[in-house]
Amino acid sequence: MADKKNLRTPIVCVMGHVDHGKTTLLDKIRGTAIVSGEAGAITQHIGATEVPIDVIINKLGDPRLRDRFIVPGLLFIDTPGHHAFTTLRSRGGALADLAIVVVDINEGFKPQTYESLQILKRFKTPFVVVANKIDRIGGWVSQKDLPFAVTFKKQSEDVQARLETKLYEVIGELYNQGFAAERYDRVTNFQKTLGVVPVSAMTGEGIPDVLMVLLGLAQKFLEANLHYSAKGPGVGTVLEVKEEKGLGATLDVILYDGTLKKGDTVVIGSLGKPIQTKVRALLKPRELSEMRYESKFKQVNKVTAAVGVKISAPGLEGALAGSPIRVANEDTLDEIVDQIKSEIDEVRIDTGAVGIMIKADTLGSLEALVHEFQKDEISIRKAEVGDISHRDAIEASTVEDPLYSVIIGFNVKVHPDARDFLQESTVKVFTSDVIYRLVEDYQKYVKEQQE
Ligand code: GDP
Ligand code: MG
């Protein structure tokens, strides 16, 4: 059997349209694992939950499976919304190793479902589709936490037929998006065909099946990519920059390679020069049993990938969400600073050419937006991370061509002084939290202008 020691935990991201059940699904996976009597085995990370392989195998109910899988478990990213996926970028790619796309089987595809699929296709990330809320199908009799095959057999023929009809609507939509898909237990080759698992995140039906398919995908697609050197310097991605009481600006980081220690020098991307600082504290969430402590966090001296951790250090205010973070030493510092700077510069645009302005919440979402607009050969003057500021508003207003006197804002705020200015100006502002809607809205606007 392959060497287990140097395999890191695969990172799993949950995506899909709002209200289709992403949070409930994660809660259920976490809850299920806790209920299985191994609460201590579940590790709560910052921004992530780790479910060890033994807990999953236990849930699957067949100890013989233990030897089939060599990954140590699965690390689920908890950050709400599917944008965590684009935030979790590494140079030119996605950091999440696997994904779950949740779609409400009764509602079908929605804008963020399409968007999730587009992003996954672009990054070639293996994923499973969860057709959620099967308990809402008329006549369904819930069987708490049971595997899909078992609960399905207990339903009446009518109900089974209703589920199949709805399921094949989902499969048809996937086909329209360029994916061959099938109910997961009818898939013979997961390399060619997407598995769709009918579940209820509410009752837990089908959850064991989701875990099983994820393990299978990890095994098939990822083994080669999951090797890491625990001794190497830590490498990660900034999930969020967060203000914490008494700590100031902190970073929620997913470390995907190597080790990070208290006192390490780290380099992080910012709008200007990369930040160089020393880790003052590494923080993890407290266990439920330790809630008597005042602080939500406890300190640790070192962490090893894959892990979610909060970093407290001086000077983190200007750090960019989605930026890389790397541990440096005296010999590597200059090189790493250059590397991170060029990585940020690759995504950012500031040409001063005639074109639109794009503002986004994270480096990853900015990268995705720039990609989409460039694909349609739309000229971009400036693209950067951050809210829409007064300065942005003024800059856009100096562009004479109405097609380019435009600000595109993704998941960002408009500062009040910018808002006042924009109301008096002819600058056209588009904001949304769906990438392709921004592209569509802009194209519609261009058409209207040209008529
Ligand atoms: P998110 O926006 O994708 O994170 O969706 P949530 O997990 O917050 O779920 C949205 C709503 O759908 C909540 O009211 C949930 O209780 C409900 N919900 C989620 N999963 C299920 C399910 O499997 N069955 C039913 N009946 N309701 C569900
Ligand atoms: Mg949610």
PDB file of N, CA and C in Angstrom, residues 280-322:
ATOM      1  N   ARG A 280       3.049  36.257  15.755  1.00  0.00           N
ATOM      2  CA  ARG A 280       3.012  36.493  17.190  1.00  0.00           C
ATOM      3  C   ARG A 280       2.280  35.344  17.878  1.00  0.00           C
ATOM      4  N   ALA A 281       1.211  34.889  17.248  1.00  0.00           N
ATOM      5  CA  ALA A 281       0.450  33.772  17.832  1.00  0.00           C
ATOM      6  C   ALA A 281      -0.262  33.000  16.735  1.00  0.00           C
ATOM      7  N   LEU A 282      -0.326  31.687  16.927  1.00  0.00           N
ATOM      8  CA  LEU A 282      -1.125  30.811  16.069  1.00  0.00           C
ATOM      9  C   LEU A 282      -2.332  30.398  16.890  1.00  0.00           C
ATOM     10  N   LEU A 283      -3.518  30.598  16.342  1.00  0.00           N
ATOM     11  CA  LEU A 283      -4.724  30.379  17.134  1.00  0.00           C
ATOM     12  C   LEU A 283      -5.641  29.356  16.486  1.00  0.00           C
ATOM     13  N   LYS A 284      -6.165  28.479  17.346  1.00  0.00           N
ATOM     14  CA  LYS A 284      -7.160  27.506  16.889  1.00  0.00           C
ATOM     15  C   LYS A 284      -8.406  27.679  17.744  1.00  0.00           C
ATOM     16  N   PRO A 285      -9.561  27.230  17.251  1.00  0.00           N
ATOM     17  CA  PRO A 285     -10.774  27.389  18.064  1.00  0.00           C
ATOM     18  C   PRO A 285     -10.687  26.495  19.299  1.00  0.00           C
ATOM     19  N   ARG A 286     -11.307  26.916  20.377  1.00  0.00           N
ATOM     20  CA  ARG A 286     -11.370  26.065  21.560  1.00  0.00           C
ATOM     21  C   ARG A 286     -12.384  24.954  21.343  1.00  0.00           C
ATOM     22  N   GLU A 287     -12.177  23.837  22.011  1.00  0.00           N
ATOM     23  CA  GLU A 287     -13.170  22.758  21.993  1.00  0.00           C
ATOM     24  C   GLU A 287     -14.377  23.234  22.791  1.00  0.00           C
ATOM     25  N   LEU A 288     -15.505  22.594  22.536  1.00  0.00           N
ATOM     26  CA  LEU A 288     -16.719  22.971  23.257  1.00  0.00           C
ATOM     27  C   LEU A 288     -16.529  22.868  24.765  1.00  0.00           C
ATOM     28  N   SER A 289     -15.746  21.885  25.193  1.00  0.00           N
ATOM     29  CA  SER A 289     -15.548  21.645  26.619  1.00  0.00           C
ATOM     30  C   SER A 289     -14.724  22.745  27.292  1.00  0.00           C
ATOM     31  N   GLU A 290     -14.121  23.589  26.494  1.00  0.00           N
ATOM     32  CA  GLU A 290     -13.248  24.611  27.080  1.00  0.00           C
ATOM     33  C   GLU A 290     -13.874  25.997  27.032  1.00  0.00           C
ATOM     34  N   MET A 291     -15.171  26.044  26.893  1.00  0.00           N
ATOM     35  CA  MET A 291     -15.829  27.319  26.663  1.00  0.00           C
ATOM     36  C   MET A 291     -15.797  28.244  27.873  1.00  0.00           C
ATOM     37  N   ARG A 292     -15.351  27.710  29.023  1.00  0.00           N
ATOM     38  CA  ARG A 292     -15.297  28.588  30.202  1.00  0.00           C
ATOM     39  C   ARG A 292     -14.226  29.667  30.026  1.00  0.00           C
ATOM     40  N   TYR A 293     -13.309  29.427  29.126  1.00  0.00           N
ATOM     41  CA  TYR A 293     -12.276  30.436  28.893  1.00  0.00           C
ATOM     42  C   TYR A 293     -12.873  31.666  28.236  1.00  0.00           C
ATOM     43  N   GLU A 294     -12.263  32.776  28.537  1.00  0.00           N
ATOM     44  CA  GLU A 294     -12.764  34.042  28.002  1.00  0.00           C
ATOM     45  C   GLU A 294     -12.605  34.094  26.468  1.00  0.00           C
ATOM     46  N   SER A 295     -11.452  33.682  26.004  1.00  0.00           N
ATOM     47  CA  SER A 295     -11.169  33.812  24.574  1.00  0.00           C
ATOM     48  C   SER A 295     -11.714  32.618  23.810  1.00  0.00           C
ATOM     49  N   LYS A 296     -12.123  32.895  22.570  1.00  0.00           N
ATOM     50  CA  LYS A 296     -12.633  31.828  21.714  1.00  0.00           C
ATOM     51  C   LYS A 296     -11.497  30.946  21.213  1.00  0.00           C
ATOM     52  N   PHE A 297     -10.274  31.439  21.356  1.00  0.00           N
ATOM     53  CA  PHE A 297      -9.145  30.755  20.727  1.00  0.00           C
ATOM     54  C   PHE A 297      -8.160  30.215  21.739  1.00  0.00           C
ATOM     55  N   LYS A 298      -7.409  29.219  21.326  1.00  0.00           N
ATOM     56  CA  LYS A 298      -6.286  28.782  22.127  1.00  0.00           C
ATOM     57  C   LYS A 298      -5.033  28.823  21.261  1.00  0.00           C
ATOM     58  N   GLN A 299      -3.906  29.043  21.915  1.00  0.00           N
ATOM     59  CA  GLN A 299      -2.661  29.163  21.163  1.00  0.00           C
ATOM     60  C   GLN A 299      -2.028  27.809  20.921  1.00  0.00           C
ATOM     61  N   VAL A 300      -1.417  27.659  19.778  1.00  0.00           N
ATOM     62  CA  VAL A 300      -0.592  26.476  19.525  1.00  0.00           C
ATOM     63  C   VAL A 300       0.764  26.972  19.025  1.00  0.00           C
ATOM     64  N   ASN A 301       1.781  26.129  19.155  1.00  0.00           N
ATOM     65  CA  ASN A 301       3.118  26.561  18.752  1.00  0.00           C
ATOM     66  C   ASN A 301       3.429  26.277  17.302  1.00  0.00           C
ATOM     67  N   LYS A 302       2.712  25.264  16.762  1.00  0.00           N
ATOM     68  CA  LYS A 302       3.003  24.942  15.363  1.00  0.00           C
ATOM     69  C   LYS A 302       1.845  24.202  14.734  1.00  0.00           C
ATOM     70  N   VAL A 303       1.683  24.361  13.436  1.00  0.00           N
ATOM     71  CA  VAL A 303       0.653  23.628  12.696  1.00  0.00           C
ATOM     72  C   VAL A 303       1.263  23.059  11.422  1.00  0.00           C
ATOM     73  N   THR A 304       0.699  21.937  10.957  1.00  0.00           N
ATOM     74  CA  THR A 304       1.179  21.289   9.741  1.00  0.00           C
ATOM     75  C   THR A 304       0.010  21.054   8.787  1.00  0.00           C
ATOM     76  N   ALA A 305       0.259  21.226   7.497  1.00  0.00           N
ATOM     77  CA  ALA A 305      -0.795  21.119   6.471  1.00  0.00           C
ATOM     78  C   ALA A 305      -1.425  19.721   6.454  1.00  0.00           C
ATOM     79  N   ALA A 306      -2.696  19.647   5.996  1.00  0.00           N
ATOM     80  CA  ALA A 306      -3.594  20.756   5.693  1.00  0.00           C
ATOM     81  C   ALA A 306      -4.350  21.154   6.951  1.00  0.00           C
ATOM     82  N   VAL A 307      -4.413  22.464   7.196  1.00  0.00           N
ATOM     83  CA  VAL A 307      -4.979  22.938   8.438  1.00  0.00           C
ATOM     84  C   VAL A 307      -5.518  24.361   8.251  1.00  0.00           C
ATOM     85  N   GLY A 308      -6.547  24.697   9.037  1.00  0.00           N
ATOM     86  CA  GLY A 308      -7.035  26.065   9.053  1.00  0.00           C
ATOM     87  C   GLY A 308      -6.607  26.710  10.359  1.00  0.00           C
ATOM     88  N   VAL A 309      -5.992  27.891  10.310  1.00  0.00           N
ATOM     89  CA  VAL A 309      -5.452  28.502  11.517  1.00  0.00           C
ATOM     90  C   VAL A 309      -5.584  30.024  11.439  1.00  0.00           C
ATOM     91  N   LYS A 310      -5.732  30.637  12.602  1.00  0.00           N
ATOM     92  CA  LYS A 310      -5.750  32.103  12.647  1.00  0.00           C
ATOM     93  C   LYS A 310      -4.368  32.591  13.039  1.00  0.00           C
ATOM     94  N   ILE A 311      -3.875  33.597  12.324  1.00  0.00           N
ATOM     95  CA  ILE A 311      -2.549  34.144  12.599  1.00  0.00           C
ATOM     96  C   ILE A 311      -2.684  35.551  13.144  1.00  0.00           C
ATOM     97  N   SER A 312      -2.038  35.773  14.284  1.00  0.00           N
ATOM     98  CA  SER A 312      -1.960  37.118  14.818  1.00  0.00           C
ATOM     99  C   SER A 312      -0.521  37.586  14.653  1.00  0.00           C
ATOM    100  N   ALA A 313      -0.353  38.766  14.097  1.00  0.00           N
ATOM    101  CA  ALA A 313       0.983  39.318  13.857  1.00  0.00           C
ATOM    102  C   ALA A 313       0.845  40.813  13.651  1.00  0.00           C
ATOM    103  N   PRO A 314       1.926  41.574  13.892  1.00  0.00           N
ATOM    104  CA  PRO A 314       1.851  43.016  13.646  1.00  0.00           C
ATOM    105  C   PRO A 314       1.752  43.317  12.153  1.00  0.00           C
ATOM    106  N   GLY A 315       1.037  44.373  11.824  1.00  0.00           N
ATOM    107  CA  GLY A 315       1.067  44.889  10.452  1.00  0.00           C
ATOM    108  C   GLY A 315       0.267  44.125   9.426  1.00  0.00           C
ATOM    109  N   LEU A 316      -0.800  43.450   9.835  1.00  0.00           N
ATOM    110  CA  LEU A 316      -1.570  42.651   8.872  1.00  0.00           C
ATOM    111  C   LEU A 316      -2.713  43.426   8.211  1.00  0.00           C
ATOM    112  N   GLU A 317      -2.861  44.712   8.580  1.00  0.00           N
ATOM    113  CA  GLU A 317      -4.036  45.470   8.139  1.00  0.00           C
ATOM    114  C   GLU A 317      -4.270  45.426   6.628  1.00  0.00           C
ATOM    115  N   GLY A 318      -3.209  45.587   5.838  1.00  0.00           N
ATOM    116  CA  GLY A 318      -3.410  45.695   4.388  1.00  0.00           C
ATOM    117  C   GLY A 318      -3.381  44.368   3.660  1.00  0.00           C
ATOM    118  N   ALA A 319      -3.390  43.249   4.385  1.00  0.00           N
ATOM    119  CA  ALA A 319      -3.289  41.938   3.720  1.00  0.00           C
ATOM    120  C   ALA A 319      -4.498  41.694   2.820  1.00  0.00           C
ATOM    121  N   LEU A 320      -4.279  40.993   1.728  1.00  0.00           N
ATOM    122  CA  LEU A 320      -5.346  40.720   0.763  1.00  0.00           C
ATOM    123  C   LEU A 320      -5.940  39.342   0.976  1.00  0.00           C
ATOM    124  N   ALA A 321      -7.273  39.269   1.016  1.00  0.00           N
ATOM    125  CA  ALA A 321      -7.921  37.959   1.040  1.00  0.00           C
ATOM    126  C   ALA A 321      -7.616  37.267  -0.287  1.00  0.00           C
ATOM    127  N   GLY A 322      -7.303  35.998  -0.218  1.00  0.00           N
ATOM    128  CA  GLY A 322      -6.967  35.251  -1.432  1.00  0.00           C
ATOM    129  C   GLY A 322      -5.490  35.269  -1.761  1.00  0.00           C
TER     130      GLY A 322
END
